[in-house]
Coordinates of N, CA and C in Angstrom, one line a residue:
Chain W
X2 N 0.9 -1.2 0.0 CA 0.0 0.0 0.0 C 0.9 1.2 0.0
X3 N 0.6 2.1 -1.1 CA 1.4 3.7 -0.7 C 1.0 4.5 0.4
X4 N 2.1 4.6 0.7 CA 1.5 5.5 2.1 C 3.1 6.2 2.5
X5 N 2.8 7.4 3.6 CA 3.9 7.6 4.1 C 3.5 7.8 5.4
X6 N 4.7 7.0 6.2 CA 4.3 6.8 7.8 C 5.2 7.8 8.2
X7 N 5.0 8.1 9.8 CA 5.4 8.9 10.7 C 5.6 8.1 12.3
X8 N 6.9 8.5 12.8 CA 6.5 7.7 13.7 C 7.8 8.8 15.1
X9 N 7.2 9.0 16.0 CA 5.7 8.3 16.8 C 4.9 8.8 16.5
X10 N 3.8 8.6 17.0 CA 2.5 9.4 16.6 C 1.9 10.7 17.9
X11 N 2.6 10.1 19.1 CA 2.5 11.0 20.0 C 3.8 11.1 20.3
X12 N 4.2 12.1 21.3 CA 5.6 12.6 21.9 C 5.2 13.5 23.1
X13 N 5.1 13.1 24.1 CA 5.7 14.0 25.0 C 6.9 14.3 25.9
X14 N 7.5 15.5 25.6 CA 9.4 15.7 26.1 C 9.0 16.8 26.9
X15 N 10.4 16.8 27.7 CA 10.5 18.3 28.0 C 11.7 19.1 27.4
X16 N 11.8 20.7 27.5 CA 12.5 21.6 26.9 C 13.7 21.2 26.9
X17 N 14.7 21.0 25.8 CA 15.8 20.8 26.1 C 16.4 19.4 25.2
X18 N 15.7 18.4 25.3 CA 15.8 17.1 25.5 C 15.3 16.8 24.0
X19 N 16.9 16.7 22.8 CA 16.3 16.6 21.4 C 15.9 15.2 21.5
X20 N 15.1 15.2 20.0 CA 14.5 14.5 19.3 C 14.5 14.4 18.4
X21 N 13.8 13.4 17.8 CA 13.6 13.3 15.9 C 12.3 12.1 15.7
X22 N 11.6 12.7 14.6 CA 10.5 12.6 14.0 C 10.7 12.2 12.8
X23 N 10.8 10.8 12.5 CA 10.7 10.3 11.1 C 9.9 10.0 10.5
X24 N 10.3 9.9 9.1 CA 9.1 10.0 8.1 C 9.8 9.3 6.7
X25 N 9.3 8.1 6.6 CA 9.5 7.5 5.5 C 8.0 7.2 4.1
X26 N 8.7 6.9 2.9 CA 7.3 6.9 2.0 C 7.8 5.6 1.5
X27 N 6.9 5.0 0.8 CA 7.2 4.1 0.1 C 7.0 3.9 -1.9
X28 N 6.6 4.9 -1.6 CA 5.8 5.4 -3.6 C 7.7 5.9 -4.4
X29 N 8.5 6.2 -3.9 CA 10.0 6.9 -4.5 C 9.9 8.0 -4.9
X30 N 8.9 8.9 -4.4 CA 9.1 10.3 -4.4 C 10.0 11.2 -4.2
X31 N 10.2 12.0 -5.5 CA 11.7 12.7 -4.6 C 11.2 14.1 -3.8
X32 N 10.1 14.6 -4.0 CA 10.3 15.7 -3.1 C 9.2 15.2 -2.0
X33 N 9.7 16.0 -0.6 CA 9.2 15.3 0.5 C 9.2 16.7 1.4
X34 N 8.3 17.2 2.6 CA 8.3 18.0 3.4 C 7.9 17.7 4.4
X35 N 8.2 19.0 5.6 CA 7.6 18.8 6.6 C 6.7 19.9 7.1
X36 N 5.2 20.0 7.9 CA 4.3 21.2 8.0 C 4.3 20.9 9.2
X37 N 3.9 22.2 9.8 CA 3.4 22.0 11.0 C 1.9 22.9 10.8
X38 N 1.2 22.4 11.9 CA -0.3 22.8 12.2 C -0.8 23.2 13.3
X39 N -1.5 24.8 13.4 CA -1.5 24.9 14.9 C -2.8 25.8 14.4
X40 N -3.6 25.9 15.6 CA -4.9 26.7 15.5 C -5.1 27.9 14.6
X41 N -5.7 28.3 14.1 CA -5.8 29.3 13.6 C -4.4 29.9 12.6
X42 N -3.9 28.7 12.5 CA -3.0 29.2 11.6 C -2.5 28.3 10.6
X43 N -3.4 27.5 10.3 CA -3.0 26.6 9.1 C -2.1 25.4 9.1
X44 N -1.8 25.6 7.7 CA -0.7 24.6 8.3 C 0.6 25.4 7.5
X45 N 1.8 25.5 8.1 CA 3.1 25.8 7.7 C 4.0 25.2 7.4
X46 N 5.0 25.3 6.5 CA 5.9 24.5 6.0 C 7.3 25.2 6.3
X47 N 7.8 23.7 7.3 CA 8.8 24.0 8.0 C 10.2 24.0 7.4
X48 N 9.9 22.7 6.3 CA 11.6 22.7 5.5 C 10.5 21.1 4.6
X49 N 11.7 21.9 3.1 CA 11.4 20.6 2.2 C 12.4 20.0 1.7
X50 N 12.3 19.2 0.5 CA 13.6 19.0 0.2 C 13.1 17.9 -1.2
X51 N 13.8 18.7 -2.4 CA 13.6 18.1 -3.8 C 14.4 16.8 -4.3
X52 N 15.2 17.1 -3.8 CA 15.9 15.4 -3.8 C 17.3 15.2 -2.8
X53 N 17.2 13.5 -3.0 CA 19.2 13.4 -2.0 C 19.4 14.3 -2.1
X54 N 19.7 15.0 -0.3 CA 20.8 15.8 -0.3 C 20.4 17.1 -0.6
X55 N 19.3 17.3 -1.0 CA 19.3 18.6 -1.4 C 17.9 18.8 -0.2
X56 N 18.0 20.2 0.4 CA 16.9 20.4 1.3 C 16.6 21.9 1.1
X57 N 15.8 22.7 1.9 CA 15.8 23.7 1.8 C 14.7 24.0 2.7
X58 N 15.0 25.7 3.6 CA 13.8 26.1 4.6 C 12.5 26.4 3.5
X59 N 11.9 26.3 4.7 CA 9.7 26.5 4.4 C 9.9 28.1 4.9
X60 N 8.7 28.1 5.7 CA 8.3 29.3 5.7 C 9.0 29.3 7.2
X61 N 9.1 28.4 8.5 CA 9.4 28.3 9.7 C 10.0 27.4 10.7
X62 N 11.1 27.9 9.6 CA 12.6 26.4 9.8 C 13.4 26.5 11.4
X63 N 13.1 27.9 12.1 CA 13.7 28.2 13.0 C 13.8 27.0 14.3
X64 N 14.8 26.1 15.1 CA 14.5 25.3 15.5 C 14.6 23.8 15.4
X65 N 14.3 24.0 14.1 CA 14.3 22.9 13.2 C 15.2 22.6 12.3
X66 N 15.9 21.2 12.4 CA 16.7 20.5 11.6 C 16.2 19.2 11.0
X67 N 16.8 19.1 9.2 CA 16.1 18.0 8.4 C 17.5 17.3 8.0
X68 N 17.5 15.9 7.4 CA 18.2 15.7 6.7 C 17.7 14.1 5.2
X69 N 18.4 14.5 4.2 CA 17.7 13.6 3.3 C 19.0 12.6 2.6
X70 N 19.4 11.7 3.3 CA 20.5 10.7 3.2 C 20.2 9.7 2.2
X71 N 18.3 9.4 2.3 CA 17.7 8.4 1.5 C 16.2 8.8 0.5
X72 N 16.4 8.4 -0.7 CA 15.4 9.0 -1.0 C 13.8 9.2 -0.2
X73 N 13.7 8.0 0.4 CA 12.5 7.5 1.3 C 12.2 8.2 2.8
X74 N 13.5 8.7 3.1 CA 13.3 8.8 4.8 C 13.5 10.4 4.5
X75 N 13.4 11.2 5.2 CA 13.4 12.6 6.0 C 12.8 13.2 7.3
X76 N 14.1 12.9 7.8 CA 13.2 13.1 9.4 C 13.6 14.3 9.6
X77 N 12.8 14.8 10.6 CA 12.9 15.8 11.3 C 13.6 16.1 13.0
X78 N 14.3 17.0 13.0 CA 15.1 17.3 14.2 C 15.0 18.1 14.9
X79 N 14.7 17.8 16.4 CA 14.3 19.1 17.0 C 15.5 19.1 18.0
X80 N 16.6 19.7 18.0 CA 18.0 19.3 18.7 C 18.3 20.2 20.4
X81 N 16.8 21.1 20.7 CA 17.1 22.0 21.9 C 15.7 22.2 21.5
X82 N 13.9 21.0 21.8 CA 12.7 21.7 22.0 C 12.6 22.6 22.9
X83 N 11.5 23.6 22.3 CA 10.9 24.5 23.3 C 9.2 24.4 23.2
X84 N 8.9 24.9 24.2 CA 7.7 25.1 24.4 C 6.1 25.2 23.5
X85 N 7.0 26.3 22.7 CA 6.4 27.0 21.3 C 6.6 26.1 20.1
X86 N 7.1 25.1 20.2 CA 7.3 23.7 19.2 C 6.3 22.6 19.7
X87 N 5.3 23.0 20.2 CA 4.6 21.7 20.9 C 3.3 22.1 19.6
X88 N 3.0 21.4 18.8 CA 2.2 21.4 17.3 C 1.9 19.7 17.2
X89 N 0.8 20.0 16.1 CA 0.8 19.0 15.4 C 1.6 19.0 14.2
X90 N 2.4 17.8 13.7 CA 3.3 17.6 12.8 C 2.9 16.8 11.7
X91 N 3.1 17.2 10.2 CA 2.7 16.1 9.3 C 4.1 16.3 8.5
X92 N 4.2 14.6 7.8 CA 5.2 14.6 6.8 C 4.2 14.2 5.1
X93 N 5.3 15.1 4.6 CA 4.6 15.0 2.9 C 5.4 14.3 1.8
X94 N 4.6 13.8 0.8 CA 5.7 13.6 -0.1 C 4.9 13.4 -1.5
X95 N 5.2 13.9 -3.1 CA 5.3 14.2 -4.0 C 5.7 13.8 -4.9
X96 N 5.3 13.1 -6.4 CA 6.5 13.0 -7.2 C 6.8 14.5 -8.0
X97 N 7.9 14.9 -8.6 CA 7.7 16.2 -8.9 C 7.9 16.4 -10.5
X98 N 6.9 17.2 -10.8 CA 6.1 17.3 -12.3 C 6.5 18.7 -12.3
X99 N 6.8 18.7 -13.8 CA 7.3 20.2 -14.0 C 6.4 21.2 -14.0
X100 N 5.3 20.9 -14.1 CA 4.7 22.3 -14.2 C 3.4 22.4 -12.6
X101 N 4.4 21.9 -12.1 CA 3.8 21.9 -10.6 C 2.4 21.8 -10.1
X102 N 1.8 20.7 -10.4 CA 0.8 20.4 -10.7 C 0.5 18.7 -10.1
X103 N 1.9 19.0 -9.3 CA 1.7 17.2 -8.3 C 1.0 17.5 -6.9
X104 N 0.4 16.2 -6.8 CA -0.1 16.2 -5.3 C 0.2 15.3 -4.4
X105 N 0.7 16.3 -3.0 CA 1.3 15.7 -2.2 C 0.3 14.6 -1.2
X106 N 0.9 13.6 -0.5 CA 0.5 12.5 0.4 C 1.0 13.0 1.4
X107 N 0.0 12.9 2.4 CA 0.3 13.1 3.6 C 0.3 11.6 4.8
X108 N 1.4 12.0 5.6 CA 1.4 11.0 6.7 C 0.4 11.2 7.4
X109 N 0.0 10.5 8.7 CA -1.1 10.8 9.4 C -0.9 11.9 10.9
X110 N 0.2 12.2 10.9 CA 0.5 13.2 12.0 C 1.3 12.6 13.0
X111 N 2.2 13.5 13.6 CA 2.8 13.4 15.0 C 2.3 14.5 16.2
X112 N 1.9 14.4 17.2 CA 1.4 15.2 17.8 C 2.3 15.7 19.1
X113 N 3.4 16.5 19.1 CA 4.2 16.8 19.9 C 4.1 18.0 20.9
X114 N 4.1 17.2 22.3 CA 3.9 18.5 23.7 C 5.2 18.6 24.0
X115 N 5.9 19.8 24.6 CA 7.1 20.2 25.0 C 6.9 20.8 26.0
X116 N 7.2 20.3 27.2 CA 6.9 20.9 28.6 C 7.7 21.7 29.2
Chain G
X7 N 5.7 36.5 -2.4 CA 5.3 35.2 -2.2 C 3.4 34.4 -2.4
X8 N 2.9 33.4 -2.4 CA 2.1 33.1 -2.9 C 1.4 33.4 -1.1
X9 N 0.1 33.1 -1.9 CA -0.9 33.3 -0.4 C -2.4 33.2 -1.0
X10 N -2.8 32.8 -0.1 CA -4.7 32.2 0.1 C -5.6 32.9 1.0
X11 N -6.4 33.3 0.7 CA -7.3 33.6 1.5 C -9.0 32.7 1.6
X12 N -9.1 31.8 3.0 CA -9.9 31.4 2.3 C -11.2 31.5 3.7
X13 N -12.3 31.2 3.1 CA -13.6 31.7 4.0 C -13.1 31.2 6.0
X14 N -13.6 31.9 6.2 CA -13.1 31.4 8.0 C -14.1 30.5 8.3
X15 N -13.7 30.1 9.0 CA -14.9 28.8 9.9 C -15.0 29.3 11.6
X16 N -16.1 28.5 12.1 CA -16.3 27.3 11.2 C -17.7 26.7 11.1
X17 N -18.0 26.1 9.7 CA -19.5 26.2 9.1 C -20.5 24.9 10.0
X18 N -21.2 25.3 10.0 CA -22.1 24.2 11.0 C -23.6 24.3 9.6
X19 N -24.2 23.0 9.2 CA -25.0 23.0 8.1 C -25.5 21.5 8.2
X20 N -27.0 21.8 8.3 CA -27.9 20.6 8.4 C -27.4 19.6 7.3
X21 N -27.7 18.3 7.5 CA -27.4 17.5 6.2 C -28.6 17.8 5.2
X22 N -28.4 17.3 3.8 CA -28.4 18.0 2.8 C -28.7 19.1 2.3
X23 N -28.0 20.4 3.1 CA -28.1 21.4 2.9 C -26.7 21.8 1.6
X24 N -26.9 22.7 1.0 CA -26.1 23.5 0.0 C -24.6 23.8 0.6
X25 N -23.5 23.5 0.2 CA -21.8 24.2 0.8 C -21.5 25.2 0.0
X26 N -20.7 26.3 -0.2 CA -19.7 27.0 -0.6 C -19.0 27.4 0.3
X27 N -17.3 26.9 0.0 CA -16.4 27.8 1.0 C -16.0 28.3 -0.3
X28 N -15.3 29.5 0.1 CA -14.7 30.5 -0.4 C -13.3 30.5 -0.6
X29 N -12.6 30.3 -1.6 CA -10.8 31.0 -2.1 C -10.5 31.6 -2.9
X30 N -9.7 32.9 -2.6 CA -8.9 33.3 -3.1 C -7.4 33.2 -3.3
X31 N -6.8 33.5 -4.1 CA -5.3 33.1 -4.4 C -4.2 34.2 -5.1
X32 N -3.4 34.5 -4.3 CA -2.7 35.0 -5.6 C -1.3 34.3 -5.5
X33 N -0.8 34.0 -6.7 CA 0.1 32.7 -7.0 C 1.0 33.6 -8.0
X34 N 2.7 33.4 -8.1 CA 3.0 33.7 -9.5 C 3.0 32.9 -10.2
X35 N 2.8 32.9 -11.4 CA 2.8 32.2 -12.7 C 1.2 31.8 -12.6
X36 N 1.3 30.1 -13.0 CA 0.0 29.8 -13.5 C 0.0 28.8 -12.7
X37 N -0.4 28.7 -11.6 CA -0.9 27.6 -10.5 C -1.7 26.6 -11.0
X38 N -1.2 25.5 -10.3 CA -2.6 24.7 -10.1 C -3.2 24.8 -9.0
X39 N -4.2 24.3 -8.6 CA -4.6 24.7 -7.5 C -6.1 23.1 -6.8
X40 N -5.8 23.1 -5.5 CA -5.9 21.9 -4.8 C -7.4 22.4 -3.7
X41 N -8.0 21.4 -3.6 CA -8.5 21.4 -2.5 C -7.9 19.4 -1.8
X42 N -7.8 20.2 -0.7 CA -7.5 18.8 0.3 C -8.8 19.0 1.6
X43 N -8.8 17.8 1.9 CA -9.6 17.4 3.4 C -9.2 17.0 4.4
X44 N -9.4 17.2 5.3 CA -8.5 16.6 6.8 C -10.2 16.2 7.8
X45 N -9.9 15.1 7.7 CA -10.9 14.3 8.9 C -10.1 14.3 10.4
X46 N -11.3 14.1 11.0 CA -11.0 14.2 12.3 C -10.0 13.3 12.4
X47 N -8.9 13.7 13.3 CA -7.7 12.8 13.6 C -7.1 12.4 12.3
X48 N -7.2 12.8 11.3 CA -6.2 12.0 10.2 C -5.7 13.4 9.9
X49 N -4.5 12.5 8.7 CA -3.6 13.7 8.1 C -4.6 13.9 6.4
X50 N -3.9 14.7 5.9 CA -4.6 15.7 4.8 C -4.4 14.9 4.0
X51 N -5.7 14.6 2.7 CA -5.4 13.9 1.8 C -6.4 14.8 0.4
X52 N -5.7 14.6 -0.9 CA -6.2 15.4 -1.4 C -7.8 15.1 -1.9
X53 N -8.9 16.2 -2.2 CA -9.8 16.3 -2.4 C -10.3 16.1 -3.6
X54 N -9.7 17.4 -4.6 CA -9.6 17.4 -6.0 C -8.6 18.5 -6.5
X55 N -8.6 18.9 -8.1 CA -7.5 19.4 -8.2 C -8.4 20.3 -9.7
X56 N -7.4 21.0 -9.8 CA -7.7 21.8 -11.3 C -6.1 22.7 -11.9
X57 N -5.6 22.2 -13.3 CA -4.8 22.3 -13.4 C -4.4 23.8 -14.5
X58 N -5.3 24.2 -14.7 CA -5.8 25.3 -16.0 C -7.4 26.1 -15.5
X59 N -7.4 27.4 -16.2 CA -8.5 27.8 -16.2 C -9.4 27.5 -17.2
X60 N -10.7 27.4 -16.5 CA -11.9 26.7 -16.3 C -12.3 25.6 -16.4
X61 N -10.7 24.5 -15.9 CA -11.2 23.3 -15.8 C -12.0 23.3 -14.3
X62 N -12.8 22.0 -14.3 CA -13.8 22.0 -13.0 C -12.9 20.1 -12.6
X63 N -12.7 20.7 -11.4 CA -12.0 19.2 -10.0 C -13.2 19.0 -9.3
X64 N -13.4 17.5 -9.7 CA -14.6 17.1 -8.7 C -14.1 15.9 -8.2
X65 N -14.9 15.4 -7.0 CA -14.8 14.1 -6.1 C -15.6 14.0 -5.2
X66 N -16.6 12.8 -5.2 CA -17.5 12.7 -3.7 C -18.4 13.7 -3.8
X67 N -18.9 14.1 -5.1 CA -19.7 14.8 -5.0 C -19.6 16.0 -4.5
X68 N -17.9 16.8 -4.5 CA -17.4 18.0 -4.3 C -17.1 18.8 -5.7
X69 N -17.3 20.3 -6.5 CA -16.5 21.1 -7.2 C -15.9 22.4 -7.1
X70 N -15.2 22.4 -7.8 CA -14.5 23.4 -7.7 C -13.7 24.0 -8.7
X71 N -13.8 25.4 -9.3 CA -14.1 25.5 -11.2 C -12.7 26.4 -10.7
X72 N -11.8 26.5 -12.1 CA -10.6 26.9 -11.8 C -11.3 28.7 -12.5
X73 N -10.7 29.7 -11.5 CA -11.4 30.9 -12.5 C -10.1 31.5 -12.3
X74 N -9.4 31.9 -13.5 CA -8.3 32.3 -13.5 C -8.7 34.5 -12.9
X75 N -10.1 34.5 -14.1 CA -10.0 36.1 -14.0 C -10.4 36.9 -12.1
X76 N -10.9 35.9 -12.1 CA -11.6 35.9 -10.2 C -10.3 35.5 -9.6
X77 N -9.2 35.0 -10.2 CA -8.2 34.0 -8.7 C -8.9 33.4 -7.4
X78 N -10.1 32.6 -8.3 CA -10.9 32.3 -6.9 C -10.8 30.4 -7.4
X79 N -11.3 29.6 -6.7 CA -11.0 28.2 -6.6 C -12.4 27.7 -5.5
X80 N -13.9 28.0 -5.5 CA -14.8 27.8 -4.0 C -15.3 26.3 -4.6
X81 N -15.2 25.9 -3.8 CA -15.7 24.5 -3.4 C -17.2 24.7 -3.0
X82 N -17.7 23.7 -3.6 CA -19.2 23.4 -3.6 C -19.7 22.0 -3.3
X83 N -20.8 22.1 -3.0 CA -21.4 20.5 -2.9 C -23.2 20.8 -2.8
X84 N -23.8 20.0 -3.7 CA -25.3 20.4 -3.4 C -25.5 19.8 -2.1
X85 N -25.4 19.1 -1.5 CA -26.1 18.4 -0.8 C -25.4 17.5 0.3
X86 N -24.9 18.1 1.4 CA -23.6 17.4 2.1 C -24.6 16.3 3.3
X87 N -23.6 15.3 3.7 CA -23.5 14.2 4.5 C -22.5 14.7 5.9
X88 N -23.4 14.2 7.1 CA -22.8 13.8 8.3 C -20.9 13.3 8.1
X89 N -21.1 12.6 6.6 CA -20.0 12.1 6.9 C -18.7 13.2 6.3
X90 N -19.2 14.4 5.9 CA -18.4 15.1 5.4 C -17.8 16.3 6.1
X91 N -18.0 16.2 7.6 CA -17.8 16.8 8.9 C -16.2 16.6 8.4
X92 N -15.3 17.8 8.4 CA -14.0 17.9 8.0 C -13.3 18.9 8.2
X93 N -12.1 19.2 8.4 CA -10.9 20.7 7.6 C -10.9 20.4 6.2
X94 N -11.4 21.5 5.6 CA -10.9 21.4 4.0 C -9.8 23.0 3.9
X95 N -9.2 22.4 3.2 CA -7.8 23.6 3.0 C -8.0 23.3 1.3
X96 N -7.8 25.0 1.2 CA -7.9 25.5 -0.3 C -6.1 25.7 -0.4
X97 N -5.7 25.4 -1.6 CA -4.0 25.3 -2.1 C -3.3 25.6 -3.1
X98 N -3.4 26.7 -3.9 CA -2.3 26.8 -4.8 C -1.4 26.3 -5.1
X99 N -0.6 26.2 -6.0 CA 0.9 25.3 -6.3 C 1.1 26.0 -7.1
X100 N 2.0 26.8 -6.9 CA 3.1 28.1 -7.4 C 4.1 28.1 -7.8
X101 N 4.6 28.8 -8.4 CA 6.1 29.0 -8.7 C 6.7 29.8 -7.3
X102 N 7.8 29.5 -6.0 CA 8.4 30.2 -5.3 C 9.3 30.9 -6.2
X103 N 9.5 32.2 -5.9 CA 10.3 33.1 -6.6 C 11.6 33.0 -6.5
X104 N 11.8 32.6 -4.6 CA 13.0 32.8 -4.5 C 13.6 31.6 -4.4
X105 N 13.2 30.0 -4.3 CA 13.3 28.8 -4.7 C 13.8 28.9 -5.7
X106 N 12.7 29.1 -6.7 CA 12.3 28.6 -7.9 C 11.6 27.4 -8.3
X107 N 10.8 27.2 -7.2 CA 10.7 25.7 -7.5 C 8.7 25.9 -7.1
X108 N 8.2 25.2 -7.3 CA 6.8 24.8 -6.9 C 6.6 24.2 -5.4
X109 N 6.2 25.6 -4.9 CA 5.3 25.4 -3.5 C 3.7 25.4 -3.1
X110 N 3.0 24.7 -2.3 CA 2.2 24.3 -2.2 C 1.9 25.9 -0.8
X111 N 0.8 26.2 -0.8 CA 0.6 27.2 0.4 C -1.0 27.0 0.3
X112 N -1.4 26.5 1.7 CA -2.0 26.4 2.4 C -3.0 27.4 2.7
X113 N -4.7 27.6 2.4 CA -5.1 28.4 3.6 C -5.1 27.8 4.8
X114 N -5.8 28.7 5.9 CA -5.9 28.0 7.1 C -7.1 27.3 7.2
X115 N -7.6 27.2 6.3 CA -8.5 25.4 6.7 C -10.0 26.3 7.3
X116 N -11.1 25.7 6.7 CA -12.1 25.8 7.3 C -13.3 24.4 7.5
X117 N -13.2 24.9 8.8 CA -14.1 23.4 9.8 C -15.2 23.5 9.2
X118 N -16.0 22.1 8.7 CA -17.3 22.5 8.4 C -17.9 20.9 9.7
X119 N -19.2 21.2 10.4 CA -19.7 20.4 10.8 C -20.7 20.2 10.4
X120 N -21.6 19.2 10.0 CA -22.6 18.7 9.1 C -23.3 18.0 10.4
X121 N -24.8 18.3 10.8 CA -26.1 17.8 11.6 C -26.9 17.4 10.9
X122 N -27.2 16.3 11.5 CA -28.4 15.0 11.0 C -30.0 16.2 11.1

C-alpha cells in the first residue's frame, strides 16, 4: 500500500531534550516535506527537500533541523525543543512534475507536547 | 510570495443542505490549484484538483471550477453528508520566486460540521 508513515504518533518531552520525528514513503518520491499545524493558523511549511541531499527552509525552519541521506526517509530534528514547538506535525511527499501540478500524500501526524 | 485567503470557519450545516467555501489566491505564474480534506484525527489527503482555467475538479460529490479572472478556486457541494464533517484547506501550487521551485501554500483550513 502507498503511504507515508510517521513515527511516533505522539511525543511528550520536555524543553531541552532533542529529538527526531521520522518519516518514510514508500511510492519513490523525490520531493518530500515537513508542516506543521496549529490553531488558527494553518498549516506551515517548516523545510522541504527536492531530492538526495538537497533540502531547503519552508516558511518556519527556525528550530528545526532536516536531513535527506535516503530517498525515502526525511526526518525531522528538533536538537534544543521548546515550548512553542509543541504542534501537530505532518510529513509529505510528491512525485515532482514540472509544471507543478503534483499532489502531495500526507502521513497521518505526530502530535508533539514540550513541557 | 504566494498566499490564500480562504472563508473562515467554522461552518455548521444541516445534512443535505447546500456548501460554498470561499478561495482566493494570488500565486506567480499559472498555479494549479488543490482542495484537500483533513478528517478528524487523520492527516490531509487530497480532495480534488484543477490544473488550468476553467477546468472543474470534482470528487464525492465536491466542485471546484478553476477561474483564473476571479483567482478564486470555491468548493461546492449540493447536498452534504454527516460524513463530510472535516478541515478542508484551499491550495495553490506556485512558482516560489525565490526557490524557484513549486510550493504548495495552504489556507488556514475551514471546519465545516454537518447535523443529522
Amino acid at each position: 500500500e502507498a503511504q507515508v508513515t510517521q513515527n511516533p504518533r505522539y511525543l511528550i518531552t520536555v524543553t531541552g531534550k532533542k529529538l527526531t520525528v521520522t518519516c518514510s514513503q514508500n511510492m519513490n518520491h523525490e520531493y518530500m516535506s515537513w508542516y506543521r499545524q496549529d490553531p488558527g493558523l494553518g498549516l506551515r511549511q517548516i523545510y522541504y527537500s527536492m531530492n538526495v541531499e538537497v533540502t531547503d527552509k519552508g516558511d518556519v525552519p527556525e528550530g528545526y533541523k532536516v536531513s535527506r541521506k535516503e530517498k525515502r526517509n526525511f526526518p525531522l530534528i528538533l536538537e534544543s525543543p521548546s515550548p512553542n514547538q509543541t504542534s501537530l506535525y505532518f510529513c509529505a511527499s510528491s512525485l515532482r512534475r514540472g509544471q507543478g501540478s503534483y499532489e502531495q500524500y500526507f502521513g497521518p501526524g505526530t502530535r508533539l507536547t514540550v513541557t | 510570495g504566494n498566499s490564500v485567503t480562504q472563508m473562515e470557519g467554522p461552518v455548521t450545516l444541516s445534512e443535505e443542505a447546500f456548501l460554498t467555501i470561499n478561495c482566493t489566491y494570488t500565486a506567480t505564474g499559472y498555479p494549479s490549484l488543490f482542495w484537500y480534506v483533513q478528517y478528524p484525527g487523520e492527516g490531509l489527503q487530497l480532495l480534488l484538483k484543477a490544473t488550468k482555467a476553467d477546468d472543474k475538479g470534482s470528487n464525492k460529490g465536491f466542485e471546484a471550477t478553476y477561474r483564473k479572472e476571479t483567482t478564486s478556486f470555491h468548493l461546492e457541494k449540493g447536498s452534504v453528508q454527516v460524513s463530510d464533517s472535516a478541515v478542508y484547506f484551499c491550495a495553490p501550487s506556485g512558482r516560489d520566486s525565490g526557490a524557484g521551485s513549486y510550493q504548495l501554500t495552504f489556507g488556514k483550513g475551514t471546519k465545516l460540521s454537518v447535523i443529522p
